[in-house]
XYZ file of C-alpha atoms in Angstrom:
327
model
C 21.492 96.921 -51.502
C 23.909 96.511 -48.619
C 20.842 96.419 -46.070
C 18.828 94.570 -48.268
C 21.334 91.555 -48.021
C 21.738 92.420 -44.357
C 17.987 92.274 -43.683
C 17.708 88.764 -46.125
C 20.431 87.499 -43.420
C 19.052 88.426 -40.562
C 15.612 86.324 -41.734
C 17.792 82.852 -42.845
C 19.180 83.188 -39.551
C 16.382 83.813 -37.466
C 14.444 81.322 -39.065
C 16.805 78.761 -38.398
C 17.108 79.636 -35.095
C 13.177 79.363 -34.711
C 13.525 75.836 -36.038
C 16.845 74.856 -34.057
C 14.539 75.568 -31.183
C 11.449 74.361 -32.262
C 12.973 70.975 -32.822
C 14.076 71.035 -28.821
C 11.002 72.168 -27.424
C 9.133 69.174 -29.335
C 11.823 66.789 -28.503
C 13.122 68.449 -25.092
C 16.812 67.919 -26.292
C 19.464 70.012 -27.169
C 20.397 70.173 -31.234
C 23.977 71.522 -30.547
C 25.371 68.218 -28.836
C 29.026 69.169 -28.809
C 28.213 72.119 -27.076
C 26.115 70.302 -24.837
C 28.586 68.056 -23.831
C 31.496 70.688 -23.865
C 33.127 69.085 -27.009
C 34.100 65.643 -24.759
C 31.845 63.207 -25.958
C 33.591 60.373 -23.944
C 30.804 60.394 -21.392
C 27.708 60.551 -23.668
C 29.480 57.643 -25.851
C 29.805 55.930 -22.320
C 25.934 56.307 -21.642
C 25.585 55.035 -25.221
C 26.962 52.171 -25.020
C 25.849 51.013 -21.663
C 22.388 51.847 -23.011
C 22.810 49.083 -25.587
C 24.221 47.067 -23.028
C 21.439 47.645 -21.042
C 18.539 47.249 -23.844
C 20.224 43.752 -24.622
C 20.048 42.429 -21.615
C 16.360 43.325 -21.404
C 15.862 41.713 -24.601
C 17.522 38.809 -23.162
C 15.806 38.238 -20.107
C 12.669 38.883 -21.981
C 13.250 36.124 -24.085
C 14.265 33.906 -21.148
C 11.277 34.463 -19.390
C 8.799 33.757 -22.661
C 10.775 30.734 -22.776
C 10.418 29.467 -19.500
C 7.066 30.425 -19.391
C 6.123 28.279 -22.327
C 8.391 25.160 -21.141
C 6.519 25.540 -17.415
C 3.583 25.226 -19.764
C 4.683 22.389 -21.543
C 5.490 20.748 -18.255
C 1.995 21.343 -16.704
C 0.184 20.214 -19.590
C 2.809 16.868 -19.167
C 1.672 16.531 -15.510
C -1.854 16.826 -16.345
C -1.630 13.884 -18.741
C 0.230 11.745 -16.116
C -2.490 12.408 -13.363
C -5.147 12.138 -16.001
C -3.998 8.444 -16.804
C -3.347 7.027 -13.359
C -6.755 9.033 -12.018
C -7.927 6.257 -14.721
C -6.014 3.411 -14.047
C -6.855 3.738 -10.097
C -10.526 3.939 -10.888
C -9.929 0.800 -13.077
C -8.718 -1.260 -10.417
C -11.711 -1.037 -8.343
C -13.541 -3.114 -10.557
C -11.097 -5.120 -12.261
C -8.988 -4.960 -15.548
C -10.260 -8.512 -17.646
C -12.791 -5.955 -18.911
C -11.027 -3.099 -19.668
C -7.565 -4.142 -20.702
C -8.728 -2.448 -24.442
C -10.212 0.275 -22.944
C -7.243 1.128 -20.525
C -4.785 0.821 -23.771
C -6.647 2.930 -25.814
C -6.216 5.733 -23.142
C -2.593 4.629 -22.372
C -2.163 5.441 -26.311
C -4.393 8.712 -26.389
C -1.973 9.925 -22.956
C 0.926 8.839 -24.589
C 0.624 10.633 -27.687
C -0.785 13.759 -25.568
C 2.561 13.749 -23.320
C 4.874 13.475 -26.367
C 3.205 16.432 -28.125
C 3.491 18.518 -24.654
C 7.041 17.392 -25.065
C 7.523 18.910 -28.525
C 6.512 22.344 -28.340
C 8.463 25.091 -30.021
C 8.142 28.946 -29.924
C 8.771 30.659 -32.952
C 10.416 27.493 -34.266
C 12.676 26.666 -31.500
C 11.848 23.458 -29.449
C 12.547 24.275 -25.757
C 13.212 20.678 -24.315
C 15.769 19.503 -27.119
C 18.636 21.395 -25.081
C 20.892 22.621 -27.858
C 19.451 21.313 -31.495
C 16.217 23.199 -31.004
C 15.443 22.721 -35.102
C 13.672 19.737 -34.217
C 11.093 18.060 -32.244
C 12.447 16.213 -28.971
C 11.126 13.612 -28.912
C 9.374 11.263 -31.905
C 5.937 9.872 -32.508
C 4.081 8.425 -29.891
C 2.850 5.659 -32.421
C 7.025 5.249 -33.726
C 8.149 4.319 -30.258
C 5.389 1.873 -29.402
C 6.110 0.344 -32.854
C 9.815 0.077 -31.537
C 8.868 -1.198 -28.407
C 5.936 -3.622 -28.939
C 8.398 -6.530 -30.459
C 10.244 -6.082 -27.208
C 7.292 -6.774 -24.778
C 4.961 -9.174 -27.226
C 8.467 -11.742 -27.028
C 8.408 -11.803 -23.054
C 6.745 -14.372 -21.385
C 6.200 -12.832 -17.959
C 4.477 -9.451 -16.467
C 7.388 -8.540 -14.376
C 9.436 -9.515 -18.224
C 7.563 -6.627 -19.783
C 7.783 -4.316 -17.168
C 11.702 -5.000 -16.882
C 12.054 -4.610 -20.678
C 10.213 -1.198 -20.954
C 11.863 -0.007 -18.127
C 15.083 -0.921 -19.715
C 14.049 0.859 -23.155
C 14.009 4.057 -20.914
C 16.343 3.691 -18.764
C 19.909 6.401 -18.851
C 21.655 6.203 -22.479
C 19.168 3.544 -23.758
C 17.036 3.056 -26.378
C 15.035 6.257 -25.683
C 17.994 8.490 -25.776
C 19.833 7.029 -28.686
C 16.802 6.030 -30.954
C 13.792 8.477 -29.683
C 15.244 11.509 -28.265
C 16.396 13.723 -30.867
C 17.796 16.554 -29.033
C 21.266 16.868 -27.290
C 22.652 15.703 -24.112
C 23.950 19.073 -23.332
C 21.194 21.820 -22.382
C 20.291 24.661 -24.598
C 23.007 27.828 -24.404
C 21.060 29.743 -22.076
C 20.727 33.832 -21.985
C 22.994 36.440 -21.029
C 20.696 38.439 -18.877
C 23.568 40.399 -17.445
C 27.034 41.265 -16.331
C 28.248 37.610 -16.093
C 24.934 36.723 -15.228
C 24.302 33.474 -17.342
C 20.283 31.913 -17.141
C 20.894 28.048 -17.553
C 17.987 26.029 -18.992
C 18.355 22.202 -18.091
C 15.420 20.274 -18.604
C 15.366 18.594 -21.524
C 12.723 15.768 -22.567
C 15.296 13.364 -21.760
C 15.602 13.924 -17.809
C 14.754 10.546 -15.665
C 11.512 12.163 -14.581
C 10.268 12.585 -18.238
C 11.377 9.318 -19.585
C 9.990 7.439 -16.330
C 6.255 9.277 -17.153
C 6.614 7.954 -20.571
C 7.958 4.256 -20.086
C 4.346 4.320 -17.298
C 2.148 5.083 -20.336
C 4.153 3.004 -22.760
C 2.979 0.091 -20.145
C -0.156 1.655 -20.594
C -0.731 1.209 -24.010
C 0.557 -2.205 -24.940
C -1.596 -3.886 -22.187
C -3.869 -4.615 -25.439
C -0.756 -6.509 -27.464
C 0.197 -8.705 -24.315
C -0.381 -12.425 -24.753
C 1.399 -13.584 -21.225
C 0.331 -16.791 -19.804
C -1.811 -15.703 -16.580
C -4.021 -13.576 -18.779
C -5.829 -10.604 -16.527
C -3.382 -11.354 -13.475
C -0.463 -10.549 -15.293
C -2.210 -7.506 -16.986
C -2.988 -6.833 -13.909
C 0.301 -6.387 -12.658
C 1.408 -4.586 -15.109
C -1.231 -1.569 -14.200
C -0.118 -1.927 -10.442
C 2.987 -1.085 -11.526
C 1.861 1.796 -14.043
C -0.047 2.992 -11.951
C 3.178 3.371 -9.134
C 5.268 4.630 -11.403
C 2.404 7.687 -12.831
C 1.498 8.374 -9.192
C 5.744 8.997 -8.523
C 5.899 10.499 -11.634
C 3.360 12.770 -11.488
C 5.188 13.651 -7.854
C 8.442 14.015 -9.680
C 7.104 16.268 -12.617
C 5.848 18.853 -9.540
C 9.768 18.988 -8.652
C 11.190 19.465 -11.777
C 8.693 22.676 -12.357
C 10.131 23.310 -8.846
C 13.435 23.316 -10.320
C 12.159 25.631 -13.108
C 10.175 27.904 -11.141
C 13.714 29.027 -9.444
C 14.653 29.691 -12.743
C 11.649 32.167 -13.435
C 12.678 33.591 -10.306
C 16.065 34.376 -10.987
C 15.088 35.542 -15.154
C 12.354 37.423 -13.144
C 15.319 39.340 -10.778
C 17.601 39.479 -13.907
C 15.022 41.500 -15.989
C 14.174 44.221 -13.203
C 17.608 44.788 -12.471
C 18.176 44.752 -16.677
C 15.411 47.988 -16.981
C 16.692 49.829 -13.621
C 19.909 50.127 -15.076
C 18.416 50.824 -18.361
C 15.950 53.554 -16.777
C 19.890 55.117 -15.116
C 21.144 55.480 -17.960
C 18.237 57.158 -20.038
C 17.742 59.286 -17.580
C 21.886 60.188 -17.257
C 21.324 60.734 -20.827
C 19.166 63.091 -21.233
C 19.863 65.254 -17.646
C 23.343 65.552 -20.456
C 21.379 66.336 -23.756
C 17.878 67.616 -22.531
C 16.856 71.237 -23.385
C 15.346 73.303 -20.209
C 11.794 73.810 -21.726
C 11.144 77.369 -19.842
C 14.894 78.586 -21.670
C 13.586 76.899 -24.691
C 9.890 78.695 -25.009
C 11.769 82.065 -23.734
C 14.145 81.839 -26.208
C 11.728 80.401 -29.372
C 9.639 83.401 -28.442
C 12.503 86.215 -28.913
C 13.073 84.529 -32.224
C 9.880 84.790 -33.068
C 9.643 88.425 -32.296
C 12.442 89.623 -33.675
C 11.462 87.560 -36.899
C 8.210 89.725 -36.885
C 10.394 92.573 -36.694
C 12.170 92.260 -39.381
C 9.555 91.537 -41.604
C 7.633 94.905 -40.389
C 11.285 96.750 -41.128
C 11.253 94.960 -44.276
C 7.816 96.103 -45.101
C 8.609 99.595 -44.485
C 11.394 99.962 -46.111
C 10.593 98.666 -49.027
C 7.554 101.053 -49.385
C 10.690 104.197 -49.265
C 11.581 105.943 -52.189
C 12.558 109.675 -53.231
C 10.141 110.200 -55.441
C 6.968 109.507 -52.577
C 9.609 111.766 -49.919
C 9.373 115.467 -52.156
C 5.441 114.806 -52.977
């Protein structure tokens, strides 16, 4: 009986060695961590928690750049509307606006709304040019702020009147901020991409270049709802000055994704250094806990052996008895 139990211990114990180091062959670390780490597990819950240090900043910068990305987007598609619309208003004043004053509005107002929706884009419900209350859209409709603005020009009585009060409407802390940008002064909170490395974001659809492009296709689009005293000349002014103030803009919308682009840069820097320190310390991590595969296989295959062993000992003996020994 007293072998029997022996033997019966012998097999738990072997099998569980067989899957202790079956387990670290397939995984190529060590089950027994205290004894890997010699009982001190200050070091390995050093690793640890630079690891999540480490994976956070990744996530971080990752973030940053998808955000950045999107706003340099944003931005192009902005500058694409502004050359698109003084391409047209150039190509207008070859041949004279008395014909085309409609015409030009109607693609001041299709620009205008095109620009503000740019303007307003969000990723995964966060709008990236409101700087800090990214629940909601920047900026508003393009058809709410020439409805606020219309009254404004249709009382003037002169082109350089109009142009004066739209540039007014737009001009720092004015109508535009307080009435149609809905977003914060202060630029969004930015990402922690590392060790007291802090990504700034600060372009926000209220920037001077932004609301300069906009007050240009504002212009734009109320050429239609003038009624000033020289007709075509003073509608004509108006475009001149438009069409300066797109041609600039579209020059100063090329600097301000500039101004971004060093900020993809630096997210860009941030996020290699993030995964090189992240790649370290995986690798310090398991050099500490990894199983040596060749000890491993050596070892798995004594087990194995010995387990075959015991169940040929086990066979035998259970086939003994006195009776079959005096026949």
């Amino acid at each position: 009986m007293s072998q029997t139990l022996f033997l019966r211990r012998q097999n738990v114990e072997t099998k569980q060695q067989i899957t202790t180091l079956s387990a670290e062959l397939s995984t190529g670390l060590k089950a027994d961590v205290p004894k890997a780490v010699g009982n001190d597990f200050s070091l390995l819950s050093g690793l640890e928690r630079g690891i999540s240090l480490a994976q956070t900043y990744v996530r971080a910068a990752n973030e940053a750049r998808v955000t950045t990305e999107t706003m340099q987007g944003s931005l192009g598609l902005f500058q694409q509307e502004v050359e698109g619309l003084s391409s047209s208003l150039l190509a207008v004043s070859a041949s004279g606006l008395q014909s085309n004053a409609g015409t030009m509005a109607t693609t001041g107002r299709n620009t205008l709304n095109a620009m503000v929706s740019a303007l307003n884009t969000s990723v995964a419900g966060r709008f990236l040019l409101a700087g800090q209350a990214t629940d909601a859209a920047p900026v508003i409709d393009a058809d709410q702020m020439l409805n606020a603005i219309r009254p404004l020009a249709q009382a003037q009585t002169t082109a350089q009147d109009v142009i004066n009060v739209v540039d007014a409407w737009f001009a720092d802390g004015a109508d535009f901020t307080t009435t149609a940008y809905n977003g914060t002064a202060a630029p969004s909170a930015g990402f922690l991409v590392g060790d007291r490395d802090m990504i700034a974001l600060n372009i926000t659809a209220d920037r001077p270049e932004i609301r300069d492009a906009l007050a240009a296709a504002v212009k734009v689009a109320l050429l239609s709802d003038l009624s000033l005293p020289n007709g075509p000349a003073d509608a004509e002014m108006v475009m001149k000055n438009a069409t300066d103030e797109l041609l600039e803009g579209a020059t100063q919308i090329t600097y301000l994704r500039g101004e971004l682009g060093q900020t993809e840069e630096a997210i860009e820097i941030a996020e290699t250094r993030a995964n090189a320190q992240l790649s370290a310390l995986q690798i310090s991590r398991s050099d500490l806990l990894s199983a040596d595969p060749f000890e491993t296989a050596t070892a798995l295959e004594d087990a194995t052996t010995r387990l075959e062993s015991l169940y040929t000992i086990t066979a035998r003996l259970s086939r003994l008895s006195l009776t079959d020994f005096l026949r």
